[in-house]
Amino acid sequence: MKKLTTLKIKSHKLQREKHSLQMLTCYDFQTAQMLEQTGIDMLLVGDSLGNVMLGYETTVPVSLDEMKIFSAAVKRGAPNKFIVADLPFGSYSTLEQGIESATKLFQYSNVESIKLEGAFPYQLELIERLTQIGIPVMGHIGLTPQSVHELGGYYVHGKDDASAKKLLEQAINLEKAGAFAVVLECVKSEIATAITEKLSIPTIGIGAGNKTDGQVLVINDLLKEGPHTPPKFCTPIANLFDLKKDLITNYLNKNQEVAKANVQPSVH
């Protein structure tokens, strides 16, 4: 499959293209090598690596250096895929810091674009500035995990008129600022659909219904690579945690059997 470009993604709308953009998270070289051989459209090196790879309780502790290392590893494993890397918490608290952080991540990892959360005025200005200097930006609104403490937890956004209106305004502003796509996380499906119909750039949903222009999931949830139950909006297609545990248990048991068989009886 031919590698997608920013312009191609930017013009992709479900109603016109008749197929949904497919995106999965990826955090390591070997998984990237595997995904390189599939028809996946985009890979996201999300700061969710803090949860699933580094064991942090939230994404807040993830550093820019960690994002640089993981993003570069994924790019080496999937050089022909369109890869998006998250700007982590605290790396774009000001306009100047955001430009510096995005430039370092983009330049070091060689990914195709970066993603940042929120649509406050300074974030919109940051997106505008980054696109002007040649760094494509994907927006992200709704549930923004980096702001989970300020938001008061994990919940569906857009349930009331005021929240729905705010989300629509944020999405429109992100497009005006130059974002080539917008992630809608845990947004009420009707609102996600309305936003999708309003924007000329694609929406990428996660827990936002099936009417967005694309979908993204955490690959570790999709394959159930951890011991905990994935979010309700993700139905695992496998249970690799139990499968790998069983394989290792069988391997250890066989090794014990071989070791016992090789023990010579004592001669008295």
Coordinates of C-alpha atoms in Angstrom, one line a residue:
M1 CA 0.0 0.0 0.0
K2 CA 1.3 3.4 -0.9
K3 CA 2.2 5.6 2.1
L4 CA -0.3 8.3 2.9
T5 CA 0.6 11.9 2.9
T6 CA -0.6 14.7 5.1
L7 CA -2.6 16.3 2.2
K8 CA -4.2 12.9 1.4
I9 CA -5.3 12.4 5.0
K10 CA -6.5 16.0 5.3
S11 CA -8.9 15.5 2.4
H12 CA -10.2 12.1 3.6
K13 CA -13.9 12.3 4.5
L14 CA -15.9 9.1 5.1
Q15 CA -18.9 10.1 3.0
R16 CA -16.6 10.8 0.0
E17 CA -14.0 8.1 0.4
K18 CA -16.5 5.4 1.5
H19 CA -13.9 3.8 3.9
S20 CA -12.7 4.7 7.4
L21 CA -9.2 5.7 8.1
Q22 CA -7.7 3.1 10.5
M23 CA -5.1 4.0 13.1
L24 CA -3.5 2.1 16.0
T25 CA -1.1 3.0 18.6
C26 CA 2.4 1.6 18.4
Y27 CA 5.3 1.9 20.9
D28 CA 8.1 -0.4 19.8
F29 CA 10.3 -1.5 16.9
Q30 CA 9.1 -5.1 16.5
T31 CA 5.4 -4.2 16.6
A32 CA 6.0 -1.5 14.1
Q33 CA 7.7 -4.0 11.8
M34 CA 4.6 -6.2 12.0
L35 CA 2.2 -3.2 11.4
E36 CA 4.4 -2.2 8.4
Q37 CA 3.3 -5.4 6.7
T38 CA -0.5 -4.6 7.2
G39 CA -2.9 -2.2 5.5
I40 CA -3.1 0.1 8.5
D41 CA -3.3 3.8 7.5
M42 CA -1.6 5.5 10.4
L43 CA 0.3 4.7 13.6
L44 CA 0.1 6.8 16.7
V45 CA 3.0 6.8 19.1
G46 CA 0.7 8.0 21.9
D47 CA 1.8 9.2 25.3
S48 CA -0.4 6.3 26.5
L49 CA 2.9 4.4 26.3
G50 CA 3.3 5.8 29.9
N51 CA 0.4 3.5 31.0
V52 CA 1.0 0.4 28.9
M53 CA 4.8 0.4 28.5
L54 CA 6.2 2.3 31.5
G55 CA 3.6 1.5 34.1
Y56 CA 2.7 5.1 35.0
E57 CA -0.8 5.7 36.5
T58 CA -1.5 8.5 34.0
T59 CA 0.1 10.0 30.9
V60 CA 1.3 13.0 32.9
P61 CA 4.8 11.7 33.9
V62 CA 5.8 10.9 30.3
S63 CA 8.8 13.0 29.2
L64 CA 9.7 14.5 25.9
D65 CA 12.9 12.4 25.9
E66 CA 10.8 9.2 26.3
M67 CA 8.5 10.3 23.4
K68 CA 11.6 10.9 21.2
I69 CA 13.1 7.5 21.9
F70 CA 9.8 5.5 21.4
S71 CA 8.8 7.5 18.3
A72 CA 12.1 7.0 16.6
A73 CA 12.0 3.3 17.3
V74 CA 8.5 3.0 15.8
K75 CA 9.7 5.0 12.7
R76 CA 12.6 2.7 12.2
G77 CA 10.3 -0.3 12.3
A78 CA 7.7 1.1 10.0
P79 CA 9.5 3.6 7.7
N80 CA 6.7 3.5 5.1
K81 CA 3.8 4.3 7.4
F82 CA 2.3 7.7 8.3
I83 CA 3.3 8.1 12.0
V84 CA 2.0 10.6 14.5
A85 CA 3.8 11.3 17.8
D86 CA 2.2 12.9 20.9
L87 CA 3.7 16.0 22.5
P88 CA 3.7 15.0 26.2
F89 CA 2.3 16.9 29.2
G90 CA 4.4 19.9 30.2
S91 CA 6.2 20.1 26.9
Y92 CA 4.0 22.9 25.4
S93 CA 2.9 24.9 28.3
T94 CA 3.9 28.1 26.5
L95 CA 4.1 29.0 22.8
E96 CA 7.9 29.1 22.8
Q97 CA 8.3 25.9 24.7
G98 CA 5.8 24.2 22.3
I99 CA 7.7 25.2 19.2
E100 CA 10.9 24.0 20.7
S101 CA 9.5 20.7 21.9
A102 CA 7.7 19.9 18.7
T103 CA 10.7 20.7 16.6
K104 CA 12.9 18.4 18.7
L105 CA 10.4 15.5 18.6
F106 CA 9.7 15.9 14.9
Q107 CA 13.3 16.3 13.9
Y108 CA 14.7 13.5 16.1
S109 CA 12.1 10.8 15.4
N110 CA 11.5 11.6 11.7
V111 CA 7.8 11.0 12.1
E112 CA 5.3 12.6 9.7
S113 CA 3.4 14.7 12.3
I114 CA 2.8 15.5 15.9
K115 CA -0.4 15.5 18.0
L116 CA -1.3 17.8 20.9
E117 CA -4.3 18.1 23.1
G118 CA -6.6 21.0 23.6
A119 CA -7.9 24.1 21.8
F120 CA -7.1 27.0 24.0
P121 CA -5.9 30.2 22.2
Y122 CA -2.2 29.6 22.8
Q123 CA -2.6 26.0 21.6
L124 CA -4.3 27.2 18.4
E125 CA -1.5 29.7 17.9
L126 CA 1.0 26.9 18.4
I127 CA -0.7 24.8 15.8
E128 CA -0.6 27.7 13.4
R129 CA 3.0 28.4 14.0
L130 CA 4.0 24.8 13.7
T131 CA 2.2 24.3 10.4
Q132 CA 3.9 27.5 9.1
I133 CA 7.4 26.0 9.8
G134 CA 6.5 22.7 8.2
I135 CA 5.3 20.5 11.1
P136 CA 1.9 18.9 10.5
V137 CA -0.3 18.8 13.6
M138 CA -3.2 16.6 14.6
G139 CA -5.6 18.0 17.1
H140 CA -7.2 16.2 20.1
I141 CA -10.4 17.3 22.0
G142 CA -13.0 15.7 24.2
L143 CA -11.4 13.5 26.8
T144 CA -7.8 14.8 26.9
P145 CA -5.9 12.4 29.2
Q146 CA -3.1 14.9 30.0
S147 CA -5.8 17.1 31.6
V148 CA -7.6 14.3 33.4
H149 CA -7.0 15.8 36.9
E150 CA -8.3 19.2 35.8
L151 CA -11.3 17.6 34.0
G152 CA -12.2 15.6 37.1
G153 CA -11.8 12.1 35.7
Y154 CA -12.7 10.0 32.6
Y155 CA -16.2 10.5 31.2
V156 CA -18.1 11.0 28.0
H157 CA -18.0 14.6 26.7
G158 CA -20.8 16.5 24.9
K159 CA -23.7 15.2 26.9
D160 CA -25.3 18.7 27.4
D161 CA -25.8 21.6 25.0
A162 CA -23.1 23.8 26.4
S163 CA -20.5 21.0 26.2
A164 CA -21.6 20.0 22.7
K165 CA -21.4 23.7 21.5
K166 CA -17.9 24.0 23.1
L167 CA -16.6 20.9 21.3
L168 CA -17.9 22.0 18.0
E169 CA -16.3 25.4 18.4
Q170 CA -13.0 23.8 19.4
A171 CA -13.1 21.5 16.4
I172 CA -13.7 24.4 14.0
N173 CA -11.0 26.5 15.6
L174 CA -8.5 23.6 15.3
E175 CA -9.3 23.3 11.6
K176 CA -8.9 27.1 11.1
A177 CA -5.5 26.9 13.0
G178 CA -4.2 24.4 10.4
A179 CA -4.7 21.0 12.0
F180 CA -5.0 18.3 9.3
A181 CA -7.2 16.0 11.5
V182 CA -8.8 16.0 14.9
V183 CA -9.1 13.2 17.4
L184 CA -12.4 13.0 19.2
E185 CA -12.0 11.0 22.4
C186 CA -15.0 9.8 24.4
V187 CA -17.3 12.2 22.7
K188 CA -21.1 11.5 22.5
S189 CA -21.7 9.9 19.2
E190 CA -24.3 12.4 18.0
I191 CA -21.9 15.3 18.7
A192 CA -19.0 13.5 17.0
T193 CA -21.2 13.0 14.0
A194 CA -22.2 16.6 13.9
I195 CA -18.5 17.7 14.2
T196 CA -17.5 15.3 11.4
E197 CA -20.2 16.7 9.1
K198 CA -19.1 20.3 9.9
L199 CA -15.4 19.9 9.3
S200 CA -13.6 19.5 6.0
I201 CA -10.7 17.7 7.7
P202 CA -11.1 14.2 9.0
T203 CA -12.2 13.3 12.5
I204 CA -10.6 10.3 14.2
G205 CA -12.8 8.8 16.9
I206 CA -12.0 6.8 20.0
G207 CA -15.1 6.0 21.9
A208 CA -17.0 8.5 19.8
G209 CA -19.3 6.3 17.7
N210 CA -18.8 4.9 14.2
K211 CA -19.6 8.0 12.1
T212 CA -16.2 9.7 12.4
D213 CA -13.9 9.6 9.4
G214 CA -11.5 7.3 11.1
Q215 CA -10.9 5.2 14.2
V216 CA -8.0 4.9 16.6
L217 CA -7.5 2.3 19.3
V218 CA -4.7 1.4 21.7
I219 CA -3.2 -1.8 20.2
N220 CA -2.6 -3.2 23.7
D221 CA -6.4 -2.9 24.4
L222 CA -7.3 -4.4 21.0
L223 CA -5.1 -7.5 21.6
K224 CA -5.6 -7.5 25.4
E225 CA -1.9 -7.5 26.2
G226 CA -2.5 -6.5 29.8
P227 CA -4.3 -8.1 32.8
H228 CA -7.0 -5.5 33.0
T229 CA -10.3 -5.2 31.1
P230 CA -10.0 -2.7 28.2
P231 CA -12.4 0.3 28.0
K232 CA -16.0 -0.4 27.1
F233 CA -15.6 1.0 23.5
C234 CA -12.8 -1.5 22.7
T235 CA -13.8 -5.1 22.0
P236 CA -10.6 -7.2 22.1
I237 CA -9.9 -9.5 19.2
A238 CA -7.6 -11.7 21.2
N239 CA -6.3 -12.3 24.7
L240 CA -2.5 -12.2 24.3
F241 CA -1.9 -11.7 28.0
D242 CA -3.4 -15.1 28.9
L243 CA -2.0 -16.7 25.7
K244 CA 1.6 -15.6 26.4
K245 CA 1.2 -16.6 30.1
D246 CA 0.1 -20.1 29.1
L247 CA 2.9 -20.5 26.6
I248 CA 5.5 -19.4 29.2
T249 CA 4.0 -21.7 31.8
N250 CA 4.1 -24.7 29.4
Y251 CA 7.7 -23.9 28.5
L252 CA 8.7 -23.8 32.2
N253 CA 6.9 -27.0 32.9
K254 CA 8.5 -28.8 30.0
N255 CA 11.9 -27.6 31.1
Q256 CA 11.3 -28.9 34.6
E257 CA 10.3 -32.3 33.2
V258 CA 13.5 -32.4 31.1
A259 CA 15.6 -31.5 34.1
K260 CA 14.0 -34.2 36.2
A261 CA 14.5 -36.8 33.5
N262 CA 18.2 -35.9 33.3
V263 CA 18.8 -36.3 37.0
Q264 CA 20.9 -39.4 37.6
P265 CA 19.8 -41.5 40.6
S266 CA 22.2 -41.6 43.5
V267 CA 24.3 -44.7 43.9
H268 CA 24.8 -45.9 47.6

